[in-house]
Coordinates of C-alpha atoms in Angstrom, one line a residue:
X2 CA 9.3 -110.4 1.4
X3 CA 7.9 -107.1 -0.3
X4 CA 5.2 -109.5 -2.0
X5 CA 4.5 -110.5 1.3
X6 CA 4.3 -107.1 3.1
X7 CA 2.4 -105.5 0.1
X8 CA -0.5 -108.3 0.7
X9 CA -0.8 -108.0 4.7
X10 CA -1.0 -104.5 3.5
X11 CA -3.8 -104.7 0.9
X12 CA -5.7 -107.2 3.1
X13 CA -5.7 -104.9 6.1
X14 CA -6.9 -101.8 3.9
X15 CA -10.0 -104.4 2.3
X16 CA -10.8 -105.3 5.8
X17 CA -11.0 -101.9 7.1
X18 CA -13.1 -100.5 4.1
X19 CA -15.6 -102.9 4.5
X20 CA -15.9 -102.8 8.0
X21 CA -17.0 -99.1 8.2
X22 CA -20.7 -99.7 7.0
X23 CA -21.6 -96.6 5.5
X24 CA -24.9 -95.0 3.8
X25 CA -23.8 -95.4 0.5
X26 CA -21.3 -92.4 -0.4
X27 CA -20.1 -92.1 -4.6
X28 CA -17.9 -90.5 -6.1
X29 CA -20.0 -86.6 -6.8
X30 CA -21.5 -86.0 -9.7
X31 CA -21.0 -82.1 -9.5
X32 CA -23.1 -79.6 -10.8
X33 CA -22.4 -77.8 -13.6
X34 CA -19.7 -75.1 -13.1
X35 CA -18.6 -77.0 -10.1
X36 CA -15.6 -79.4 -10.8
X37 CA -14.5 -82.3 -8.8
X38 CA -11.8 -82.5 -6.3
X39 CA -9.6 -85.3 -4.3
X40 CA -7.3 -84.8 -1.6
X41 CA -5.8 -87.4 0.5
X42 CA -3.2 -86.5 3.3
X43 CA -1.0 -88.8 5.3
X44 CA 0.9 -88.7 8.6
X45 CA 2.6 -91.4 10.7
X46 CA 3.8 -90.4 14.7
X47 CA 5.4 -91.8 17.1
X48 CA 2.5 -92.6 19.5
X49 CA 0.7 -95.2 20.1
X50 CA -2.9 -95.0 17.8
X51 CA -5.1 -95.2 21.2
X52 CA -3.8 -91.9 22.2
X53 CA -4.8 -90.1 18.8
X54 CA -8.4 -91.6 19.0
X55 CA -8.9 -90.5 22.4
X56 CA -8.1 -86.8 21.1
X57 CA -9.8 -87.0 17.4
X58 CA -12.2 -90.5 17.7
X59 CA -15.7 -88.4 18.1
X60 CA -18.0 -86.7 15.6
X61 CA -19.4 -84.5 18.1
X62 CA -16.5 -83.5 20.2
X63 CA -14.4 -82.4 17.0
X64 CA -13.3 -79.2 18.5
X65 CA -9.7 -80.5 17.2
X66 CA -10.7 -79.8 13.5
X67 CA -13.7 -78.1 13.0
X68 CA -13.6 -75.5 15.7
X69 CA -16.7 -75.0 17.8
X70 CA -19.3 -77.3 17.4
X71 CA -22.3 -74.8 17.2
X72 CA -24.9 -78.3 17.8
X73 CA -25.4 -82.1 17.3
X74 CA -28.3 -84.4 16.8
X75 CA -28.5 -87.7 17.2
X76 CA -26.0 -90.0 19.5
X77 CA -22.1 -89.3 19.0
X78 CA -20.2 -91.7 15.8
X79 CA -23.8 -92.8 15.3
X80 CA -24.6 -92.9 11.4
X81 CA -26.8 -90.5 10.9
X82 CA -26.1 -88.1 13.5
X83 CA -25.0 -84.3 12.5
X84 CA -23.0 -82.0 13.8
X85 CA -23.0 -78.1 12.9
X86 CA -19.8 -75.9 13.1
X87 CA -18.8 -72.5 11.0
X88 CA -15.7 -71.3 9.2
X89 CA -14.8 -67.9 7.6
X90 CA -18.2 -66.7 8.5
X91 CA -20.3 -69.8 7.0
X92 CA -22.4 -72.5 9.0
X93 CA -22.3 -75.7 7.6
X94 CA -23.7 -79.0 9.1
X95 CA -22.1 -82.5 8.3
X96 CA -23.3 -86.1 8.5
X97 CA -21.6 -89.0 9.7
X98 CA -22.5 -91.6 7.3
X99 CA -19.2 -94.5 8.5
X100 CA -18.0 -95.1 11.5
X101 CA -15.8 -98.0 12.5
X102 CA -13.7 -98.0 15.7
X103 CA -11.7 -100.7 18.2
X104 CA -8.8 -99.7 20.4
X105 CA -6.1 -100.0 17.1
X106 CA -8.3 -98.4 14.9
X107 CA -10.9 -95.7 14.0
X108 CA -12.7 -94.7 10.7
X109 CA -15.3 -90.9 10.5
X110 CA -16.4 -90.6 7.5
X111 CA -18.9 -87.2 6.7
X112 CA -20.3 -85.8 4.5
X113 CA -22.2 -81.7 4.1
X114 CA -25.3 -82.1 4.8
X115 CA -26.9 -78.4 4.1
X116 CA -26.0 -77.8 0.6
X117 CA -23.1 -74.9 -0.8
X118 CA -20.6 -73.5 2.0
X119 CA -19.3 -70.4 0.5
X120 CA -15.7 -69.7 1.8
X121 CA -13.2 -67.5 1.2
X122 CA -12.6 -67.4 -2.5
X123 CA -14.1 -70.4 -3.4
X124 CA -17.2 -72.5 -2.6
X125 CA -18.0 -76.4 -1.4
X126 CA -21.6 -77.6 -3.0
X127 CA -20.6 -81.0 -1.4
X128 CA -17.9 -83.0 0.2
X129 CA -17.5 -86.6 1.9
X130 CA -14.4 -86.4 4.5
X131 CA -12.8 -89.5 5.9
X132 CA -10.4 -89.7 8.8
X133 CA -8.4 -93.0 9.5
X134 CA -6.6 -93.6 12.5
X135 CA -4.2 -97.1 12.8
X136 CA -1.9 -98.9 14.8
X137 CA 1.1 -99.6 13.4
X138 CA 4.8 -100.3 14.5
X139 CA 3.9 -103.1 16.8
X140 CA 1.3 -100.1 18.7
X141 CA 4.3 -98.0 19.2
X142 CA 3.1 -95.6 16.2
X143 CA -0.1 -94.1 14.9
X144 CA -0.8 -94.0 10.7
X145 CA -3.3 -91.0 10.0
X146 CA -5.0 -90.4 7.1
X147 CA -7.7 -88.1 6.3
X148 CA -9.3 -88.1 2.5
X149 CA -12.1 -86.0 0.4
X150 CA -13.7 -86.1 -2.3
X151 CA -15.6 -82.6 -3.2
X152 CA -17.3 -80.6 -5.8
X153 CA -16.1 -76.9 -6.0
X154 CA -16.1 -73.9 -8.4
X155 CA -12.5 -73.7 -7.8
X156 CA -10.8 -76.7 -7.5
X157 CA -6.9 -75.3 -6.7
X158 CA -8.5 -73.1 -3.6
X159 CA -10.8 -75.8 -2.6
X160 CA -7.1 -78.3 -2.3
X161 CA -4.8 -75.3 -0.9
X162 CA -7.1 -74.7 2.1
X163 CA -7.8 -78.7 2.6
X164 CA -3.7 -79.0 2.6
X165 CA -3.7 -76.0 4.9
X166 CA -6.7 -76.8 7.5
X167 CA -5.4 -80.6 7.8
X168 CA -2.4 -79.7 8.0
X169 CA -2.6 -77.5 11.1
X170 CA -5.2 -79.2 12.4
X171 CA -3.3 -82.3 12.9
X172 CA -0.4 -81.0 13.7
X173 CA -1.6 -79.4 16.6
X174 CA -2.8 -82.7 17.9
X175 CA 0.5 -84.2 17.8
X176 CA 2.0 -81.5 19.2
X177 CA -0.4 -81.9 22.2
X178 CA 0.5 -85.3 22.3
X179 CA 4.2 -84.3 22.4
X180 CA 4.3 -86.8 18.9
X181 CA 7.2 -86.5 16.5
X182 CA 5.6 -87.4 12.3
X183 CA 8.3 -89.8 11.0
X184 CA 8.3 -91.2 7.3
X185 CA 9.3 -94.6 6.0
X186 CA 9.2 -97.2 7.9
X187 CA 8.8 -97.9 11.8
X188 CA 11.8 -96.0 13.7
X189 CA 14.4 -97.9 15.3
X190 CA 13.9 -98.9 18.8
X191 CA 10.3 -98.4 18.5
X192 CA 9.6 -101.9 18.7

């Protein structure tokens, strides 16, 4: 049975990686006295997925995550198309280079577009974001997860304030949606 479950797994995450199409985004090769960094976060709630695309499903309307969106080009989850926002006093502008979305499912993935953003004790010379949304628990739940991969000149900054942003960021969604986070498997009576 956990064979079983493990494979429906796996299949789902191949099928979703290759449906999302991107420019082609590797692993950085930082510069030097930049390091690389990963962080991958992962929530599941208690509401069905629809309702957390409808609040976190566009580039442009972001508001959620990035704060104001300063401006856009280009047509909305179109690869291609930027968006420019600012945080702790820097401007940044960020590509979407995936995109992938049905009712159950939705797939961002950005990247910086405008070289270094200097922040608050550390700096980004490059990231690529991803944000996954899924249905799961029969469409009773919602699995979230949002990944980067970075190049930084200080690599346990550049993670605390990822953990931090995401964090509150997403939380704050949920807690618009009135969504509980739950771990494990699917809750009882959710089905």
């Amino acid at each position: 049975m956990l064979f079983r479950a493990l494979l429906i797994a796996s299949s789902v995450l191949l099928t979703l990686g290759a449906a999302v199409s991107p420019k082609k985004v590797e692993d950085p090769q930082c510069k030097k006295g930049t390091y690389s960094g990963f962080e991958s976060n992962v929530w599941q709630f208690n509401v069905p997925a629809a309702e957390f695309i409808n609040k976190t499903g566009s580039f442009f309307h972001s508001e959620w995550y990035i704060g104001s969106v300063i401006a856009t080009r280009g047509k909305d989850n179109t690869v291609g198309s930027t968006r420019t926002g600012a945080v702790d006093n820097s401007t940044f502008t960020e590509e979407l280079v995936g995109h992938y979305r049905t009712p159950t499912q939705s797939v961002l993935r950005f990247s910086l577009h405008n070289g270094t953003l200097p922040l608050d004790g550390f700096s980004l010379t490059m990231y690529t974001e991803e944000m996954r949304v899924m249905s799961i628990c029969g469409g009773t739940a919602s699995y979230v997860s949002m990944t980067a991969t970075y190049c930084t000149d200080k690599v346990v900054n550049a993670y605390d304030f990822y953990n931090t942003f995401r964090s509150g960021a997403v939380s704050a969604v949920a807690k618009e949606l009135n969504a509980l986070e739950f771990v494990g498997t699917c809750p009882v009576g959710m089905l």
